[in-house]
Amino acid sequence: MKSSCVFLSILFSLTAFQVNAQEKDQVNQLVIITNHPGPVISKDIYGHFSEHLGNCIYGGLWVGTDSKIPNTNGIRNDVLFALREIKVPNLRWPGGCFADTYHWKDGIGPKEKRASIINTNWGGVTEDNSFGTHEFMKLTELLGCDAYINGNVGSGSVREMSDWVEYLTSDAVSPMTKLRKENGRDEPWKVKYFAIGNENWGCGGNMTAEFYASTMKQYSTFLGDYSGNQLYRVACGPSDYNFAWTETLMKDAGTRQMFQGLSIHYYSVVDGWDFKGSATKFTEREWFETMRLNLEMDKIIKGHSAIMDRYDPQKSKGLVVDEWGNWFNVEPGTNPGFLFQQNSMRDAITAAIHLNVFNQHADRVKAANLAQMVNVLQSVILTKDDKIVLTPTYHVFRMFRVHQEARLLNLDLRCEDYVFGDKKIPAISASASVDKDGKVHISLANLNPNKQITVTCPLIGDSFKKITGEILTADEMNSYNSFENPENVKPVIFNRFTLKDGILRIIMPSKSVVVLELTK
Ligand code: AHR
């Protein structure tokens, strides 16, 4: 391993030297080793999150079977169709903070008998539980994705959580499987991910790390693997830079099979929680600050991974970044508890930065979930009655889907800075992978909103015959898709590149996201 690292570093320096001798603009160089594939990029890094919050579920995904909006089993068809295009690999539900208030039995059985409850976290609105376990599992089936269910630790019980898993996944004879059958579902479902609470250091019960670690072990002990289903149990991890929480959990439970994944949450919040700024009316300072905060994701992952490495050097446990994205002020005139925000070219760059970072950490990051799927925070889709808008973030997810289950390629990026005031960040974000057919995909973002950048890219290892590309960019930093102008920001074919003597030169317009496909 060590010698191959040495080999690669020699290769990098040699390549840099050769390219230096040949090319003039040396500042932006991306060396890619195409024939030494690394770890598989889990498709689950491209996951999504649907909470009972505002109009994510109700109106966004679910309109009910009696709706005039065309639907399949109550799920709106336009949204389903769009989501299938981005190959959603897994969907997290029912929260978020809502999860630790959710009692799953409220959401099963005949609709007219389901309890109406108060959604205490999100606007105090009535939750009629018309969307529950069966509806969610149908949604995952229609999307062709895995279920990621978040259990209730904060206000639930061990028995309640254990029963839910049995109800969902067992085909044995038991009160829970009998109940499921009475509710119209004979066969058990498969559930891939199951989280043991959400943000239990906060809305999930305000627990200390020590208390949560003990509680989590107790809950985990009673979450069965039934009928061939193998749960990937996700323990509640910290947010941001709370490395002490990770340390406690790994020390207390990290070496036993109590959990397979540890969640982390990180939102980019410009200027603090009191005034997060507008999603569409912002200055270059806010643009820069957003990018700077987005790039912190790399440091956060490195920090938590380093702790995990000490207890789990084999990397058998995954980091699950099950909430991430930009969090801005709600759109004026909308319910502050509904977290509805527009989505601009800035969010597209944010998505590209995060997905590149997750790809780069494919050895440890095994799943991630954008917050959230529809109508909440950095959504991929916005809906208004029967209309939908695909956001710039949506387009990035569609462009980047080529990385799902591909193998990460080693790269060395040396690029200029994007300077604003007395601060600077790297101007380019990148990652690359090779898929099962041998096609190489390179995804790049130019974070500078004012400057075109040419990236020189020596390809070491293979020769390529054909290259195609797609680009997402816009006239303004804050260009967005509205219900009136839904195609203002959309990807187009990209051909501003050349390949000569194994060196690819890519001309990246300011504020752009590019994905290239290289065929041998
Ligand atoms: O995504 C919105 C909220 O942010 C989630 O409910 C919670 O987990 C986080 O604090």
PDB file of N, CA and C in Angstrom, residues 350-417:
ATOM      1  N   THR A 350     -23.217  24.235  -4.807  1.00  0.00           N
ATOM      2  CA  THR A 350     -23.211  23.566  -3.502  1.00  0.00           C
ATOM      3  C   THR A 350     -23.359  22.052  -3.656  1.00  0.00           C
ATOM      4  N   ALA A 351     -24.323  21.653  -4.477  1.00  0.00           N
ATOM      5  CA  ALA A 351     -24.555  20.210  -4.675  1.00  0.00           C
ATOM      6  C   ALA A 351     -23.312  19.561  -5.272  1.00  0.00           C
ATOM      7  N   ALA A 352     -22.718  20.226  -6.268  1.00  0.00           N
ATOM      8  CA  ALA A 352     -21.534  19.651  -6.921  1.00  0.00           C
ATOM      9  C   ALA A 352     -20.377  19.512  -5.926  1.00  0.00           C
ATOM     10  N   ILE A 353     -20.181  20.545  -5.109  1.00  0.00           N
ATOM     11  CA  ILE A 353     -19.083  20.478  -4.122  1.00  0.00           C
ATOM     12  C   ILE A 353     -19.317  19.293  -3.181  1.00  0.00           C
ATOM     13  N   HIS A 354     -20.518  19.187  -2.637  1.00  0.00           N
ATOM     14  CA  HIS A 354     -20.793  18.105  -1.675  1.00  0.00           C
ATOM     15  C   HIS A 354     -20.636  16.733  -2.317  1.00  0.00           C
ATOM     16  N   LEU A 355     -21.204  16.568  -3.498  1.00  0.00           N
ATOM     17  CA  LEU A 355     -21.158  15.239  -4.114  1.00  0.00           C
ATOM     18  C   LEU A 355     -19.713  14.874  -4.470  1.00  0.00           C
ATOM     19  N   ASN A 356     -18.934  15.866  -4.895  1.00  0.00           N
ATOM     20  CA  ASN A 356     -17.505  15.586  -5.139  1.00  0.00           C
ATOM     21  C   ASN A 356     -16.803  15.187  -3.840  1.00  0.00           C
ATOM     22  N   VAL A 357     -17.111  15.891  -2.767  1.00  0.00           N
ATOM     23  CA  VAL A 357     -16.481  15.557  -1.470  1.00  0.00           C
ATOM     24  C   VAL A 357     -16.893  14.140  -1.038  1.00  0.00           C
ATOM     25  N   PHE A 358     -18.166  13.824  -1.147  1.00  0.00           N
ATOM     26  CA  PHE A 358     -18.611  12.479  -0.738  1.00  0.00           C
ATOM     27  C   PHE A 358     -17.916  11.416  -1.597  1.00  0.00           C
ATOM     28  N   ASN A 359     -17.843  11.658  -2.898  1.00  0.00           N
ATOM     29  CA  ASN A 359     -17.148  10.701  -3.774  1.00  0.00           C
ATOM     30  C   ASN A 359     -15.718  10.473  -3.286  1.00  0.00           C
ATOM     31  N   GLN A 360     -15.051  11.589  -2.963  1.00  0.00           N
ATOM     32  CA  GLN A 360     -13.638  11.496  -2.541  1.00  0.00           C
ATOM     33  C   GLN A 360     -13.482  10.694  -1.255  1.00  0.00           C
ATOM     34  N   HIS A 361     -14.550  10.648  -0.449  1.00  0.00           N
ATOM     35  CA  HIS A 361     -14.484   9.893   0.809  1.00  0.00           C
ATOM     36  C   HIS A 361     -15.254   8.576   0.708  1.00  0.00           C
ATOM     37  N   ALA A 362     -15.239   7.995  -0.486  1.00  0.00           N
ATOM     38  CA  ALA A 362     -16.033   6.782  -0.713  1.00  0.00           C
ATOM     39  C   ALA A 362     -15.643   5.634   0.215  1.00  0.00           C
ATOM     40  N   ASP A 363     -14.425   5.683   0.748  1.00  0.00           N
ATOM     41  CA  ASP A 363     -13.998   4.598   1.639  1.00  0.00           C
ATOM     42  C   ASP A 363     -14.739   4.642   2.975  1.00  0.00           C
ATOM     43  N   ARG A 364     -15.228   5.805   3.375  1.00  0.00           N
ATOM     44  CA  ARG A 364     -15.890   5.910   4.689  1.00  0.00           C
ATOM     45  C   ARG A 364     -17.348   6.372   4.584  1.00  0.00           C
ATOM     46  N   VAL A 365     -17.620   7.255   3.626  1.00  0.00           N
ATOM     47  CA  VAL A 365     -18.994   7.772   3.514  1.00  0.00           C
ATOM     48  C   VAL A 365     -19.806   6.770   2.685  1.00  0.00           C
ATOM     49  N   LYS A 366     -20.761   6.124   3.345  1.00  0.00           N
ATOM     50  CA  LYS A 366     -21.493   5.058   2.668  1.00  0.00           C
ATOM     51  C   LYS A 366     -22.897   5.473   2.248  1.00  0.00           C
ATOM     52  N   ALA A 367     -23.371   6.571   2.818  1.00  0.00           N
ATOM     53  CA  ALA A 367     -24.676   7.087   2.400  1.00  0.00           C
ATOM     54  C   ALA A 367     -24.741   8.561   2.759  1.00  0.00           C
ATOM     55  N   ALA A 368     -25.611   9.282   2.062  1.00  0.00           N
ATOM     56  CA  ALA A 368     -25.831  10.702   2.360  1.00  0.00           C
ATOM     57  C   ALA A 368     -27.222  11.068   1.849  1.00  0.00           C
ATOM     58  N   ASN A 369     -27.836  12.041   2.500  1.00  0.00           N
ATOM     59  CA  ASN A 369     -29.192  12.404   2.124  1.00  0.00           C
ATOM     60  C   ASN A 369     -29.329  13.919   2.086  1.00  0.00           C
ATOM     61  N   LEU A 370     -29.621  14.435   0.900  1.00  0.00           N
ATOM     62  CA  LEU A 370     -29.840  15.875   0.753  1.00  0.00           C
ATOM     63  C   LEU A 370     -31.100  16.275   1.516  1.00  0.00           C
ATOM     64  N   ALA A 371     -31.025  17.390   2.227  1.00  0.00           N
ATOM     65  CA  ALA A 371     -32.212  17.898   2.927  1.00  0.00           C
ATOM     66  C   ALA A 371     -32.781  19.092   2.145  1.00  0.00           C
ATOM     67  N   GLN A 372     -33.987  18.916   1.639  1.00  0.00           N
ATOM     68  CA  GLN A 372     -34.788  17.706   1.559  1.00  0.00           C
ATOM     69  C   GLN A 372     -35.278  17.527   0.108  1.00  0.00           C
ATOM     70  N   MET A 373     -36.102  16.509  -0.112  1.00  0.00           N
ATOM     71  CA  MET A 373     -36.408  16.135  -1.492  1.00  0.00           C
ATOM     72  C   MET A 373     -37.291  17.138  -2.250  1.00  0.00           C
ATOM     73  N   VAL A 374     -38.390  17.530  -1.627  1.00  0.00           N
ATOM     74  CA  VAL A 374     -39.361  18.399  -2.314  1.00  0.00           C
ATOM     75  C   VAL A 374     -39.815  19.511  -1.372  1.00  0.00           C
ATOM     76  N   ASN A 375     -39.780  20.743  -1.851  1.00  0.00           N
ATOM     77  CA  ASN A 375     -40.385  21.912  -1.158  1.00  0.00           C
ATOM     78  C   ASN A 375     -39.786  22.300   0.192  1.00  0.00           C
ATOM     79  N   VAL A 376     -38.729  21.672   0.618  1.00  0.00           N
ATOM     80  CA  VAL A 376     -38.138  21.991   1.924  1.00  0.00           C
ATOM     81  C   VAL A 376     -36.620  22.136   1.765  1.00  0.00           C
ATOM     82  N   LEU A 377     -36.079  23.269   2.246  1.00  0.00           N
ATOM     83  CA  LEU A 377     -34.640  23.538   2.190  1.00  0.00           C
ATOM     84  C   LEU A 377     -34.112  23.370   0.747  1.00  0.00           C
ATOM     85  N   GLN A 378     -32.969  22.682   0.580  1.00  0.00           N
ATOM     86  CA  GLN A 378     -32.341  22.664  -0.750  1.00  0.00           C
ATOM     87  C   GLN A 378     -32.935  21.579  -1.658  1.00  0.00           C
ATOM     88  N   SER A 379     -34.192  21.735  -1.978  1.00  0.00           N
ATOM     89  CA  SER A 379     -34.923  20.667  -2.680  1.00  0.00           C
ATOM     90  C   SER A 379     -34.481  20.450  -4.123  1.00  0.00           C
ATOM     91  N   VAL A 380     -34.747  19.250  -4.599  1.00  0.00           N
ATOM     92  CA  VAL A 380     -34.546  18.994  -6.023  1.00  0.00           C
ATOM     93  C   VAL A 380     -35.787  19.347  -6.828  1.00  0.00           C
ATOM     94  N   ILE A 381     -36.952  19.388  -6.138  1.00  0.00           N
ATOM     95  CA  ILE A 381     -38.204  19.712  -6.835  1.00  0.00           C
ATOM     96  C   ILE A 381     -39.012  20.675  -5.977  1.00  0.00           C
ATOM     97  N   LEU A 382     -39.655  21.647  -6.648  1.00  0.00           N
ATOM     98  CA  LEU A 382     -40.624  22.514  -5.965  1.00  0.00           C
ATOM     99  C   LEU A 382     -41.981  22.270  -6.626  1.00  0.00           C
ATOM    100  N   THR A 383     -43.032  22.294  -5.835  1.00  0.00           N
ATOM    101  CA  THR A 383     -44.369  22.112  -6.415  1.00  0.00           C
ATOM    102  C   THR A 383     -45.279  23.257  -5.982  1.00  0.00           C
ATOM    103  N   LYS A 384     -46.251  23.562  -6.838  1.00  0.00           N
ATOM    104  CA  LYS A 384     -47.296  24.535  -6.508  1.00  0.00           C
ATOM    105  C   LYS A 384     -48.547  24.003  -7.180  1.00  0.00           C
ATOM    106  N   ASP A 385     -49.480  23.552  -6.414  1.00  0.00           N
ATOM    107  CA  ASP A 385     -50.679  22.889  -6.950  1.00  0.00           C
ATOM    108  C   ASP A 385     -50.250  21.810  -7.952  1.00  0.00           C
ATOM    109  N   ASP A 386     -50.694  21.973  -9.236  1.00  0.00           N
ATOM    110  CA  ASP A 386     -50.349  20.900 -10.177  1.00  0.00           C
ATOM    111  C   ASP A 386     -49.070  21.192 -10.966  1.00  0.00           C
ATOM    112  N   LYS A 387     -48.340  22.245 -10.567  1.00  0.00           N
ATOM    113  CA  LYS A 387     -47.115  22.587 -11.311  1.00  0.00           C
ATOM    114  C   LYS A 387     -45.877  22.072 -10.562  1.00  0.00           C
ATOM    115  N   ILE A 388     -44.837  21.761 -11.332  1.00  0.00           N
ATOM    116  CA  ILE A 388     -43.567  21.440 -10.663  1.00  0.00           C
ATOM    117  C   ILE A 388     -42.403  22.169 -11.337  1.00  0.00           C
ATOM    118  N   VAL A 389     -41.368  22.361 -10.555  1.00  0.00           N
ATOM    119  CA  VAL A 389     -40.150  22.981 -11.053  1.00  0.00           C
ATOM    120  C   VAL A 389     -38.989  22.076 -10.658  1.00  0.00           C
ATOM    121  N   LEU A 390     -38.127  21.801 -11.617  1.00  0.00           N
ATOM    122  CA  LEU A 390     -36.892  21.068 -11.298  1.00  0.00           C
ATOM    123  C   LEU A 390     -35.832  22.109 -10.986  1.00  0.00           C
ATOM    124  N   THR A 391     -35.230  22.019  -9.843  1.00  0.00           N
ATOM    125  CA  THR A 391     -34.302  23.070  -9.412  1.00  0.00           C
ATOM    126  C   THR A 391     -32.902  22.834 -10.009  1.00  0.00           C
ATOM    127  N   PRO A 392     -32.042  23.840  -9.962  1.00  0.00           N
ATOM    128  CA  PRO A 392     -30.642  23.623 -10.393  1.00  0.00           C
ATOM    129  C   PRO A 392     -29.994  22.452  -9.640  1.00  0.00           C
ATOM    130  N   THR A 393     -30.340  22.288  -8.372  1.00  0.00           N
ATOM    131  CA  THR A 393     -29.800  21.147  -7.604  1.00  0.00           C
ATOM    132  C   THR A 393     -30.230  19.820  -8.228  1.00  0.00           C
ATOM    133  N   TYR A 394     -31.477  19.760  -8.689  1.00  0.00           N
ATOM    134  CA  TYR A 394     -31.968  18.552  -9.365  1.00  0.00           C
ATOM    135  C   TYR A 394     -31.032  18.193 -10.525  1.00  0.00           C
ATOM    136  N   HIS A 395     -30.716  19.216 -11.336  1.00  0.00           N
ATOM    137  CA  HIS A 395     -29.914  18.943 -12.540  1.00  0.00           C
ATOM    138  C   HIS A 395     -28.532  18.401 -12.183  1.00  0.00           C
ATOM    139  N   VAL A 396     -27.973  18.886 -11.089  1.00  0.00           N
ATOM    140  CA  VAL A 396     -26.661  18.371 -10.678  1.00  0.00           C
ATOM    141  C   VAL A 396     -26.785  16.896 -10.279  1.00  0.00           C
ATOM    142  N   PHE A 397     -27.832  16.555  -9.561  1.00  0.00           N
ATOM    143  CA  PHE A 397     -28.025  15.142  -9.192  1.00  0.00           C
ATOM    144  C   PHE A 397     -28.180  14.274 -10.445  1.00  0.00           C
ATOM    145  N   ARG A 398     -28.862  14.813 -11.465  1.00  0.00           N
ATOM    146  CA  ARG A 398     -29.021  14.005 -12.674  1.00  0.00           C
ATOM    147  C   ARG A 398     -27.670  13.839 -13.386  1.00  0.00           C
ATOM    148  N   MET A 399     -26.922  14.928 -13.455  1.00  0.00           N
ATOM    149  CA  MET A 399     -25.621  14.857 -14.130  1.00  0.00           C
ATOM    150  C   MET A 399     -24.644  13.931 -13.391  1.00  0.00           C
ATOM    151  N   PHE A 400     -24.690  13.954 -12.067  1.00  0.00           N
ATOM    152  CA  PHE A 400     -23.724  13.187 -11.255  1.00  0.00           C
ATOM    153  C   PHE A 400     -24.128  11.717 -11.046  1.00  0.00           C
ATOM    154  N   ARG A 401     -25.307  11.322 -11.511  1.00  0.00           N
ATOM    155  CA  ARG A 401     -25.770   9.942 -11.219  1.00  0.00           C
ATOM    156  C   ARG A 401     -24.807   8.912 -11.794  1.00  0.00           C
ATOM    157  N   VAL A 402     -23.999   9.327 -12.792  1.00  0.00           N
ATOM    158  CA  VAL A 402     -23.038   8.401 -13.421  1.00  0.00           C
ATOM    159  C   VAL A 402     -22.003   7.865 -12.429  1.00  0.00           C
ATOM    160  N   HIS A 403     -21.836   8.558 -11.307  1.00  0.00           N
ATOM    161  CA  HIS A 403     -20.843   8.095 -10.325  1.00  0.00           C
ATOM    162  C   HIS A 403     -21.384   6.959  -9.439  1.00  0.00           C
ATOM    163  N   GLN A 404     -22.690   6.751  -9.444  1.00  0.00           N
ATOM    164  CA  GLN A 404     -23.260   5.753  -8.526  1.00  0.00           C
ATOM    165  C   GLN A 404     -22.688   4.363  -8.815  1.00  0.00           C
ATOM    166  N   GLU A 405     -22.121   3.738  -7.835  1.00  0.00           N
ATOM    167  CA  GLU A 405     -21.538   2.373  -7.895  1.00  0.00           C
ATOM    168  C   GLU A 405     -20.324   2.282  -8.819  1.00  0.00           C
ATOM    169  N   ALA A 406     -19.809   3.420  -9.247  1.00  0.00           N
ATOM    170  CA  ALA A 406     -18.561   3.409 -10.032  1.00  0.00           C
ATOM    171  C   ALA A 406     -17.397   3.404  -9.048  1.00  0.00           C
ATOM    172  N   ARG A 407     -16.184   3.221  -9.546  1.00  0.00           N
ATOM    173  CA  ARG A 407     -15.030   3.216  -8.638  1.00  0.00           C
ATOM    174  C   ARG A 407     -14.276   4.531  -8.722  1.00  0.00           C
ATOM    175  N   LEU A 408     -13.968   5.023  -7.554  1.00  0.00           N
ATOM    176  CA  LEU A 408     -13.300   6.319  -7.434  1.00  0.00           C
ATOM    177  C   LEU A 408     -11.928   6.285  -8.102  1.00  0.00           C
ATOM    178  N   LEU A 409     -11.590   7.338  -8.812  1.00  0.00           N
ATOM    179  CA  LEU A 409     -10.249   7.444  -9.395  1.00  0.00           C
ATOM    180  C   LEU A 409      -9.419   8.449  -8.605  1.00  0.00           C
ATOM    181  N   ASN A 410      -8.159   8.098  -8.487  1.00  0.00           N
ATOM    182  CA  ASN A 410      -7.202   8.954  -7.813  1.00  0.00           C
ATOM    183  C   ASN A 410      -6.965  10.208  -8.628  1.00  0.00           C
ATOM    184  N   LEU A 411      -7.018  11.336  -7.982  1.00  0.00           N
ATOM    185  CA  LEU A 411      -6.665  12.542  -8.728  1.00  0.00           C
ATOM    186  C   LEU A 411      -5.871  13.503  -7.867  1.00  0.00           C
ATOM    187  N   ASP A 412      -5.180  14.370  -8.549  1.00  0.00           N
ATOM    188  CA  ASP A 412      -4.395  15.395  -7.857  1.00  0.00           C
ATOM    189  C   ASP A 412      -4.784  16.739  -8.476  1.00  0.00           C
ATOM    190  N   LEU A 413      -5.410  17.568  -7.658  1.00  0.00           N
ATOM    191  CA  LEU A 413      -5.904  18.849  -8.167  1.00  0.00           C
ATOM    192  C   LEU A 413      -5.075  19.979  -7.594  1.00  0.00           C
ATOM    193  N   ARG A 414      -4.490  20.748  -8.482  1.00  0.00           N
ATOM    194  CA  ARG A 414      -3.804  21.979  -8.041  1.00  0.00           C
ATOM    195  C   ARG A 414      -4.456  23.123  -8.788  1.00  0.00           C
ATOM    196  N   CYS A 415      -5.108  23.995  -8.036  1.00  0.00           N
ATOM    197  CA  CYS A 415      -5.851  25.030  -8.751  1.00  0.00           C
ATOM    198  C   CYS A 415      -5.676  26.388  -8.090  1.00  0.00           C
ATOM    199  N   GLU A 416      -6.051  27.403  -8.844  1.00  0.00           N
ATOM    200  CA  GLU A 416      -5.971  28.768  -8.319  1.00  0.00           C
ATOM    201  C   GLU A 416      -7.027  28.973  -7.241  1.00  0.00           C
ATOM    202  N   ASP A 417      -6.872  30.076  -6.512  1.00  0.00           N
ATOM    203  CA  ASP A 417      -7.862  30.397  -5.486  1.00  0.00           C
ATOM    204  C   ASP A 417      -8.937  31.317  -6.042  1.00  0.00           C
TER     205      ASP A 417
END
